[in-house]
């Protein structure tokens, strides 16, 4: 895949600032290290762990592209909108 436009966008200082990402963090569209580190938890349910993390102030992003054949974007949309947590109302708005 050609991620060059995404890489350019997510390397912009203004975008990093808006997302709250420190300037020393380097964007990679496909990190082999991250992939390998997550191989042990393939297809496990973590949605019950996420609400307490959000409530403790941990910021996160659930992302899957509409044409992503690995991540089910519709399933991600459904469970994130159904997830119960103290920020659910503003999130759903």
Coordinates of C-alpha atoms in Angstrom, one line a residue, residues 11-71:
X11 CA 4.4 14.0 10.3
X12 CA 3.2 17.6 10.3
X13 CA 4.1 19.4 13.5
X14 CA 0.6 21.1 13.7
X15 CA -1.1 17.7 13.4
X16 CA 1.1 16.1 16.1
X17 CA 0.3 19.1 18.4
X18 CA -3.5 18.8 17.9
X19 CA -3.3 15.0 18.6
X20 CA -1.2 15.7 21.7
X21 CA 1.7 13.6 20.4
X22 CA 5.2 14.6 21.6
X23 CA 7.6 15.8 18.9
X24 CA 10.0 13.0 19.6
X25 CA 7.4 10.4 18.5
X26 CA 7.9 9.1 15.0
X27 CA 4.9 8.0 12.9
X28 CA 5.1 4.6 11.2
X29 CA 2.1 3.3 9.2
X30 CA 3.1 -0.3 9.7
X31 CA 5.4 -1.0 12.5
X32 CA 6.9 -4.5 12.6
X33 CA 7.7 -4.1 16.3
X34 CA 4.1 -3.1 17.2
X35 CA 2.8 -6.0 15.1
X36 CA 5.0 -8.5 16.8
X37 CA 4.2 -7.2 20.3
X38 CA 0.5 -7.6 19.7
X39 CA 0.7 -11.1 18.2
X40 CA 0.1 -12.7 21.6
X41 CA -3.3 -11.1 22.0
X42 CA -4.8 -11.8 18.6
X43 CA -8.6 -11.8 18.6
X44 CA -9.0 -11.3 22.4
X45 CA -11.7 -9.2 23.9
X46 CA -10.4 -6.0 25.5
X47 CA -13.5 -3.8 25.5
X48 CA -14.1 -4.3 29.2
X49 CA -10.6 -3.0 30.0
X50 CA -11.0 0.2 27.9
X51 CA -13.7 2.1 29.8
X52 CA -11.6 2.3 33.1
X53 CA -8.5 3.4 31.1
X54 CA -10.6 6.2 29.4
X55 CA -12.0 7.2 32.8
X56 CA -8.4 7.4 34.2
X57 CA -7.5 9.9 31.4
X58 CA -5.8 7.6 29.0
X59 CA -6.4 8.9 25.5
X60 CA -6.8 6.5 22.6
X61 CA -8.1 6.0 19.1
X62 CA -9.9 3.1 17.5
X63 CA -9.2 3.2 13.8
X64 CA -10.1 1.0 10.9
X65 CA -10.5 2.1 7.3
X66 CA -13.7 1.5 5.4
X67 CA -11.9 -0.7 2.9
X68 CA -9.7 -2.4 5.6
X69 CA -10.0 -6.1 5.0
X70 CA -8.4 -7.0 8.4
X71 CA -10.1 -4.7 10.8

